[in-house]
Coordinates of C-alpha atoms and ligand atoms in Angstrom, one line a residue:
M1 CA -40.1 -45.2 -36.6
S2 CA -42.5 -45.9 -39.5
R3 CA -45.0 -43.1 -38.7
F4 CA -48.5 -43.2 -40.1
R5 CA -51.7 -41.4 -38.9
I6 CA -55.0 -42.9 -37.9
N7 CA -58.3 -41.2 -38.7
T8 CA -59.9 -40.8 -35.3
E9 CA -63.2 -39.5 -36.8
R10 CA -63.5 -42.6 -38.9
M11 CA -62.6 -44.8 -35.9
L12 CA -65.3 -43.1 -33.7
A13 CA -67.9 -43.4 -36.5
D14 CA -67.2 -47.2 -36.7
L15 CA -67.4 -47.4 -32.9
D16 CA -70.8 -45.7 -33.0
A17 CA -71.9 -48.0 -35.8
L18 CA -70.9 -51.1 -33.8
R19 CA -72.8 -49.7 -30.8
R20 CA -76.0 -49.7 -32.7
I21 CA -75.8 -53.5 -33.1
G22 CA -77.6 -54.7 -30.0
A23 CA -78.1 -51.2 -28.5
V24 CA -80.3 -51.1 -25.4
K25 CA -80.7 -47.7 -23.8
T26 CA -77.1 -46.4 -23.5
G27 CA -75.6 -49.9 -23.4
V28 CA -75.4 -53.0 -25.6
I29 CA -76.6 -56.6 -25.3
R30 CA -74.5 -58.9 -27.6
P31 CA -73.8 -62.2 -25.8
A32 CA -71.5 -64.6 -27.5
Y33 CA -73.2 -66.4 -30.5
S34 CA -76.5 -64.4 -30.0
E35 CA -78.1 -62.9 -33.1
T36 CA -76.7 -59.5 -32.3
D37 CA -73.2 -61.0 -31.8
R38 CA -73.5 -62.7 -35.2
L39 CA -74.7 -59.5 -36.9
A40 CA -71.8 -57.6 -35.2
R41 CA -69.2 -60.1 -36.5
I42 CA -70.7 -60.0 -40.0
W43 CA -70.4 -56.2 -39.9
L44 CA -66.8 -56.4 -38.6
A45 CA -65.9 -58.9 -41.3
E46 CA -67.3 -56.5 -44.0
R47 CA -65.4 -53.5 -42.5
M48 CA -62.2 -55.5 -42.4
E49 CA -62.7 -56.6 -46.1
Q50 CA -63.4 -53.0 -47.1
A51 CA -60.1 -52.0 -45.5
G52 CA -58.3 -54.5 -47.7
L53 CA -57.7 -57.1 -45.0
E54 CA -58.1 -60.8 -45.5
V55 CA -60.8 -62.1 -43.2
F56 CA -60.6 -65.3 -41.2
V57 CA -63.4 -66.5 -38.9
D58 CA -62.2 -69.5 -37.1
A59 CA -64.3 -72.4 -35.8
I60 CA -65.0 -70.9 -32.4
G61 CA -65.9 -67.6 -34.0
N62 CA -62.8 -65.3 -33.5
V63 CA -62.8 -62.8 -36.4
F64 CA -59.4 -61.8 -37.8
G65 CA -58.5 -59.2 -40.4
V66 CA -55.0 -59.9 -41.7
P67 CA -53.0 -57.6 -44.2
P68 CA -51.8 -59.2 -47.5
G69 CA -48.2 -60.4 -47.6
S70 CA -46.3 -63.1 -45.9
G71 CA -44.5 -61.1 -43.1
K72 CA -45.5 -61.3 -39.5
S73 CA -48.1 -58.7 -38.4
I74 CA -48.6 -56.9 -35.1
L75 CA -52.0 -58.1 -33.9
V76 CA -54.3 -55.5 -32.3
G77 CA -57.7 -56.3 -30.9
S78 CA -60.1 -57.3 -28.2
H79 CA -63.6 -58.7 -28.1
S80 CA -67.0 -57.6 -29.5
D81 CA -69.3 -59.9 -27.4
T82 CA -70.8 -58.3 -24.2
Q83 CA -72.1 -59.2 -20.8
P84 CA -75.8 -59.8 -20.5
E85 CA -76.0 -56.1 -19.7
G86 CA -72.9 -54.6 -21.3
G87 CA -71.4 -51.2 -21.9
W88 CA -70.8 -49.9 -25.4
L89 CA -67.0 -49.8 -25.0
D90 CA -66.0 -53.0 -23.2
G91 CA -64.1 -54.9 -25.8
A92 CA -65.6 -53.0 -28.8
Y93 CA -63.2 -50.1 -28.3
G94 CA -60.2 -52.3 -28.6
V95 CA -61.6 -54.1 -31.7
I96 CA -62.3 -50.8 -33.5
V97 CA -59.0 -49.3 -32.6
G98 CA -57.4 -52.4 -34.0
L99 CA -59.4 -52.1 -37.2
E100 CA -58.5 -48.4 -37.6
I101 CA -54.7 -48.9 -37.0
A102 CA -54.6 -51.9 -39.4
R103 CA -56.6 -50.0 -42.0
A104 CA -54.5 -46.7 -41.7
S105 CA -51.2 -48.6 -41.8
L106 CA -52.2 -50.5 -44.9
E107 CA -53.4 -47.2 -46.6
Q108 CA -50.2 -45.4 -45.8
G109 CA -47.6 -48.1 -46.3
G110 CA -47.0 -48.6 -42.5
P111 CA -46.0 -51.8 -40.8
P112 CA -48.2 -54.9 -41.3
V113 CA -51.0 -54.7 -38.7
A114 CA -53.8 -57.3 -38.2
C115 CA -56.9 -56.9 -36.1
V116 CA -59.1 -59.3 -34.2
S117 CA -62.4 -59.7 -32.3
F118 CA -62.1 -62.8 -30.0
Q119 CA -65.2 -64.7 -29.1
D120 CA -67.0 -65.1 -25.7
E121 CA -64.5 -63.0 -23.8
E122 CA -67.4 -62.2 -21.4
G123 CA -67.6 -65.8 -20.4
R124 CA -71.1 -66.8 -21.3
F125 CA -69.9 -70.4 -21.7
S126 CA -66.5 -70.5 -20.0
T127 CA -63.6 -68.2 -19.0
L128 CA -62.5 -66.5 -22.3
P129 CA -62.8 -69.6 -24.4
G130 CA -62.2 -67.8 -27.8
S131 CA -58.7 -66.7 -27.1
R132 CA -58.0 -69.7 -24.9
V133 CA -58.7 -72.1 -27.9
W134 CA -56.7 -69.8 -30.3
A135 CA -53.7 -69.8 -27.9
D136 CA -54.0 -73.6 -27.6
L137 CA -54.7 -73.4 -23.9
M138 CA -58.0 -75.3 -24.4
S139 CA -59.1 -77.7 -27.2
L140 CA -62.1 -76.8 -29.3
E141 CA -63.6 -80.1 -28.1
E142 CA -63.3 -79.0 -24.5
A143 CA -64.8 -75.6 -25.3
D144 CA -67.7 -77.3 -27.1
E145 CA -68.8 -79.0 -23.9
C146 CA -69.0 -75.8 -21.9
C147 CA -72.6 -74.7 -21.2
D148 CA -74.2 -71.3 -20.5
S149 CA -76.6 -70.8 -17.5
T150 CA -79.5 -72.2 -19.6
G151 CA -77.6 -75.5 -20.3
L152 CA -76.9 -74.5 -24.0
R153 CA -73.5 -76.1 -25.1
L154 CA -71.0 -73.8 -26.8
G155 CA -70.6 -76.5 -29.5
Q156 CA -74.2 -76.0 -30.4
A157 CA -74.2 -72.2 -30.1
R158 CA -71.2 -71.7 -32.4
L159 CA -73.1 -73.3 -35.3
N160 CA -75.1 -70.1 -35.5
R161 CA -72.7 -68.5 -38.1
A162 CA -75.1 -67.8 -41.1
G163 CA -73.6 -64.9 -43.1
L164 CA -70.1 -65.5 -41.8
P165 CA -67.5 -67.2 -44.0
A166 CA -66.7 -70.9 -43.6
P167 CA -64.3 -71.6 -40.7
R168 CA -60.7 -70.9 -41.5
E169 CA -58.0 -71.0 -38.8
V170 CA -55.2 -68.5 -38.6
S171 CA -52.0 -69.5 -36.9
T172 CA -50.4 -67.6 -34.0
D173 CA -47.1 -67.7 -35.9
R174 CA -48.5 -65.1 -38.4
F175 CA -48.0 -62.5 -35.7
S176 CA -45.1 -60.9 -33.8
A177 CA -47.0 -59.3 -30.8
F178 CA -50.5 -58.7 -29.4
L179 CA -51.6 -55.3 -28.3
E180 CA -55.0 -54.6 -26.6
I181 CA -56.5 -51.3 -25.7
H182 CA -59.4 -51.3 -23.3
I183 CA -61.4 -49.1 -21.0
E184 CA -60.1 -49.4 -17.4
Q185 CA -63.5 -50.5 -16.1
G186 CA -62.3 -49.3 -12.7
P187 CA -62.0 -46.0 -10.7
V188 CA -58.3 -45.3 -10.8
L189 CA -57.8 -43.1 -13.9
D190 CA -61.1 -41.4 -13.4
A191 CA -60.1 -40.5 -9.8
T192 CA -56.6 -39.2 -10.6
G193 CA -57.5 -37.4 -13.8
E194 CA -54.9 -39.4 -15.7
R195 CA -55.8 -40.3 -19.3
I196 CA -53.7 -43.4 -20.0
G197 CA -52.9 -46.6 -18.1
V198 CA -49.9 -48.7 -19.1
V199 CA -50.8 -52.2 -17.9
E200 CA -48.0 -54.2 -16.3
N201 CA -49.9 -57.3 -15.3
I202 CA -53.3 -58.9 -15.4
V203 CA -54.8 -60.7 -12.4
G204 CA -55.6 -64.4 -12.3
I205 CA -59.2 -65.5 -12.0
R206 CA -60.9 -68.6 -10.6
T207 CA -64.6 -69.4 -11.0
E208 CA -66.5 -72.4 -9.6
K209 CA -70.2 -73.4 -9.8
M210 CA -71.3 -74.8 -6.5
S211 CA -74.5 -76.1 -4.9
F212 CA -75.9 -76.5 -1.4
L213 CA -78.5 -79.3 -1.2
G214 CA -81.0 -79.6 1.6
E215 CA -84.6 -80.6 1.9
Q216 CA -87.5 -78.9 0.0
N217 CA -90.3 -78.6 2.5
H218 CA -93.4 -76.6 3.6
A219 CA -92.5 -73.1 4.8
G220 CA -95.4 -73.1 7.3
T221 CA -95.3 -76.5 9.0
T222 CA -91.6 -77.2 9.1
P223 CA -90.2 -76.1 12.4
M224 CA -86.9 -74.1 12.2
H225 CA -84.8 -76.8 14.0
L226 CA -85.9 -79.5 11.5
R227 CA -85.2 -77.5 8.4
R228 CA -82.4 -78.3 5.9
D229 CA -82.6 -74.9 4.1
A230 CA -80.2 -74.6 1.2
F231 CA -80.5 -70.8 1.2
Q232 CA -79.4 -70.6 4.8
G233 CA -76.4 -72.6 3.8
L234 CA -75.5 -70.1 1.1
N235 CA -76.2 -67.3 3.5
R236 CA -73.9 -68.7 6.2
F237 CA -71.2 -69.7 3.7
V238 CA -71.0 -66.2 2.2
S239 CA -70.8 -64.4 5.6
L240 CA -68.1 -66.8 6.8
V241 CA -66.1 -66.6 3.6
N242 CA -66.2 -62.8 3.6
D243 CA -64.6 -62.7 7.1
R244 CA -62.0 -65.4 6.3
L245 CA -61.0 -64.1 2.9
A246 CA -60.6 -60.6 4.3
E247 CA -57.8 -62.0 6.5
V248 CA -55.7 -63.0 3.5
A249 CA -56.8 -60.2 1.1
T250 CA -54.9 -57.1 -0.1
S251 CA -56.8 -54.0 -1.4
A252 CA -56.5 -55.5 -4.9
T253 CA -58.0 -58.9 -3.9
V254 CA -61.7 -59.5 -4.9
W255 CA -64.3 -62.2 -4.7
T256 CA -67.9 -62.3 -6.0
V257 CA -71.0 -64.4 -5.7
G258 CA -72.6 -63.1 -8.9
H259 CA -75.0 -65.8 -9.9
V260 CA -77.6 -67.5 -7.6
D261 CA -80.4 -69.9 -8.5
L262 CA -82.7 -71.0 -5.7
Y263 CA -85.0 -74.0 -6.1
P264 CA -87.8 -74.0 -6.3
N265 CA -87.7 -70.2 -5.6
A266 CA -91.2 -70.0 -4.1
N267 CA -92.5 -68.0 -1.1
S268 CA -93.9 -70.9 0.8
I269 CA -91.3 -73.5 0.1
V270 CA -88.1 -74.0 2.1
P271 CA -85.4 -74.0 -0.6
G272 CA -84.0 -77.5 -1.2
R273 CA -81.2 -76.3 -3.5
A274 CA -79.0 -73.2 -4.0
D275 CA -76.9 -73.2 -7.1
F276 CA -74.3 -70.3 -7.3
T277 CA -71.0 -69.3 -8.6
I278 CA -68.1 -67.9 -6.6
Q279 CA -65.3 -66.1 -8.4
W280 CA -62.0 -64.8 -6.9
R281 CA -59.2 -62.8 -8.4
D282 CA -55.7 -61.7 -7.4
A283 CA -52.4 -61.0 -9.0
D284 CA -50.6 -63.6 -6.8
E285 CA -51.0 -67.3 -7.6
A286 CA -50.2 -68.3 -4.0
R287 CA -52.9 -66.1 -2.6
L288 CA -55.4 -67.5 -5.1
D289 CA -54.5 -71.0 -3.8
R290 CA -54.9 -69.9 -0.2
M291 CA -58.3 -68.4 -1.0
A292 CA -59.3 -71.6 -2.7
E293 CA -58.4 -73.6 0.5
I294 CA -60.5 -71.2 2.6
I295 CA -63.5 -71.3 0.2
Y296 CA -63.7 -75.1 -0.1
A297 CA -63.1 -75.7 3.7
T298 CA -65.8 -73.1 4.5
A299 CA -68.3 -74.7 2.1
R300 CA -67.8 -78.2 3.6
E301 CA -67.9 -76.8 7.2
T302 CA -71.2 -74.9 6.4
A303 CA -72.8 -77.9 4.9
D304 CA -71.9 -80.1 7.9
S305 CA -73.2 -77.6 10.4
L306 CA -76.6 -77.3 8.7
G307 CA -77.1 -81.0 7.7
L308 CA -76.7 -80.0 4.0
E309 CA -74.8 -81.6 1.1
W310 CA -72.3 -79.4 -0.8
K311 CA -71.1 -79.9 -4.4
G312 CA -68.4 -78.2 -6.4
F313 CA -68.5 -78.6 -10.2
G314 CA -64.8 -77.8 -11.0
C315 CA -62.8 -74.7 -11.0
D316 CA -62.3 -72.7 -14.2
L317 CA -59.1 -70.7 -14.0
I318 CA -56.7 -68.3 -15.8
A319 CA -53.4 -67.7 -14.1
P320 CA -52.0 -64.2 -13.4
T321 CA -49.9 -62.9 -16.4
Q322 CA -47.3 -60.3 -17.0
A323 CA -47.1 -57.9 -20.0
H324 CA -43.9 -58.1 -22.0
A325 CA -41.3 -55.6 -20.6
T326 CA -40.2 -54.3 -24.0
L327 CA -43.7 -53.6 -25.1
V328 CA -44.5 -52.0 -21.8
E329 CA -41.6 -49.6 -22.2
A330 CA -42.8 -48.7 -25.8
M331 CA -46.2 -48.0 -24.3
A332 CA -44.7 -45.9 -21.6
K333 CA -42.7 -43.8 -24.1
A334 CA -45.7 -43.2 -26.3
A335 CA -47.8 -42.3 -23.3
E336 CA -45.2 -39.8 -22.0
H337 CA -44.9 -38.3 -25.5
L338 CA -48.7 -37.8 -26.1
A339 CA -50.0 -37.5 -22.6
P340 CA -47.0 -36.1 -20.6
G341 CA -47.5 -36.6 -16.9
L342 CA -51.1 -37.8 -17.4
W343 CA -50.4 -41.6 -17.4
R344 CA -49.5 -44.3 -15.0
R345 CA -48.3 -47.9 -14.9
M346 CA -50.9 -50.1 -13.3
P347 CA -52.3 -53.7 -13.0
S348 CA -55.5 -54.9 -14.6
G349 CA -58.2 -56.1 -12.2
A350 CA -60.3 -57.2 -15.2
L351 CA -59.5 -60.2 -17.3
H352 CA -58.7 -59.7 -20.9
D353 CA -57.9 -61.9 -24.0
A354 CA -54.4 -60.5 -23.7
A355 CA -53.9 -62.8 -20.7
N356 CA -54.4 -65.9 -22.9
V357 CA -52.6 -64.5 -25.9
S358 CA -49.5 -63.8 -23.6
H359 CA -48.9 -67.6 -23.7
V360 CA -48.1 -67.5 -27.4
L361 CA -47.1 -63.9 -28.2
P362 CA -45.5 -61.0 -26.4
M363 CA -48.4 -58.8 -25.2
A364 CA -49.1 -55.4 -23.7
M365 CA -52.3 -53.4 -22.8
L366 CA -53.3 -49.8 -22.6
F367 CA -56.2 -48.4 -20.6
V368 CA -58.3 -45.3 -21.1
P369 CA -60.5 -43.9 -18.2
S370 CA -64.0 -45.2 -17.4
K371 CA -66.3 -42.4 -16.3
G372 CA -67.1 -43.0 -12.6
G373 CA -65.2 -46.3 -12.9
I374 CA -68.4 -47.9 -14.1
S375 CA -68.5 -51.0 -16.4
H376 CA -70.5 -54.1 -17.0
N377 CA -73.4 -51.6 -16.9
F378 CA -75.4 -49.7 -19.5
A379 CA -74.0 -46.5 -18.0
E380 CA -70.4 -47.4 -19.0
D381 CA -68.8 -44.4 -20.8
T382 CA -65.6 -42.7 -21.7
D383 CA -65.0 -39.2 -23.1
R384 CA -64.5 -39.3 -26.9
S385 CA -61.3 -37.2 -26.5
D386 CA -59.9 -40.0 -24.3
L387 CA -61.0 -42.7 -26.8
A388 CA -59.1 -40.7 -29.5
L389 CA -56.0 -40.1 -27.4
G390 CA -55.8 -43.8 -26.5
A391 CA -55.9 -44.8 -30.1
E392 CA -53.2 -42.2 -31.0
V393 CA -50.9 -43.6 -28.3
L394 CA -51.4 -47.2 -29.5
C395 CA -50.8 -46.1 -33.0
E396 CA -47.5 -44.5 -32.0
V397 CA -46.6 -47.8 -30.2
V398 CA -47.2 -49.7 -33.4
A399 CA -45.2 -47.2 -35.4
R400 CA -42.3 -47.6 -32.9
L401 CA -42.5 -51.4 -33.0
G402 CA -43.0 -51.5 -36.8
Ligands
LIG501 O1 -64.8 -60.1 -16.1 C1 -63.9 -59.6 -16.7 O2 -62.8 -59.3 -16.1 C2 -64.0 -59.4 -18.1 O3 -64.6 -58.1 -18.3 N1 -64.7 -60.4 -18.8
LIG502 MN1 -63.6 -56.6 -21.9
LIG503 MN1 -66.1 -57.3 -19.7

């Protein structure tokens, strides 16, 4: 095992520095291609260069730091963009651990390690387009046509790269494996007091934008039986779908209506239109299919029963993925060595770039606890000692693999 040591103080100092780019209260706001995202990627590129890594920023905005030499590197990373209200660790932790392991290994003659921050993991424009395009699961042209909730095209947004180097692609065949460390973003490790999660699989996800269309009308003069109220359509759809999906769900199955726009959204107007997204996740492809059937059938049934029109705008999906068995065992050995009895094998209920990268490289993931299981929230936090331990465990995995 080609042992080398990381500098956890330096790593945590970099994590604190990244946190300050887009900091709001205790959280961070750095949506893909925003000014804060661009400044964060410039800062990352500079840190990678100072570490002696060759920097590549590809056309969609993924930032790679690759060690000199021609051999294959182990790629370690995550994403540095955030949700519209993000925590300071979601993605950023995995990127900075990747930087520290790549830097320390280069300094100490360890195995070749590269690091990466993928773009738009948080799905401002589509479901994880940065790593999907890199893994050739989506063309850049397709990604360019994806729009955010304001109608801005990704193709337009990604032109905002002042201060970043000209686009240079880096091929997947420069790497031998992909490792991602991430906060759990859920309640399991926090509840059990365990400190490390060895991820065995990542759930699949499906997201669809939908609309109920009725008739905009006067809220005072339109009798209830004559209304074609789009919000009532959404209301009935959600309560029916909750009951019906619960019949096919396990305790790990989830579904969310997270985005709703009512038109014209005024006190005295019967809403003529309700735009919304419904997202569903599960580790089993067949259950995701069954859920889709229920969702579409319920939408059509609801529209018919209330004299509304229903529209679906296409399902964006990522299939369930498995971590690579050999890498999982290396993770388990390192966890048992550095956190004996304080780790568990577990699924990931959150999506990660590792799911896309698993189509082109063997991948594995590690989790550290999230305080109170909170994430996608300014209150997201993890003990610094857990952040350091996670990085040490991943460093040992890299040393074992190297
Ligand atoms: O939604 C997710 O699972 C990821 O955090 N973007
Ligand atoms: Mn994330
Ligand atoms: Mn996230």
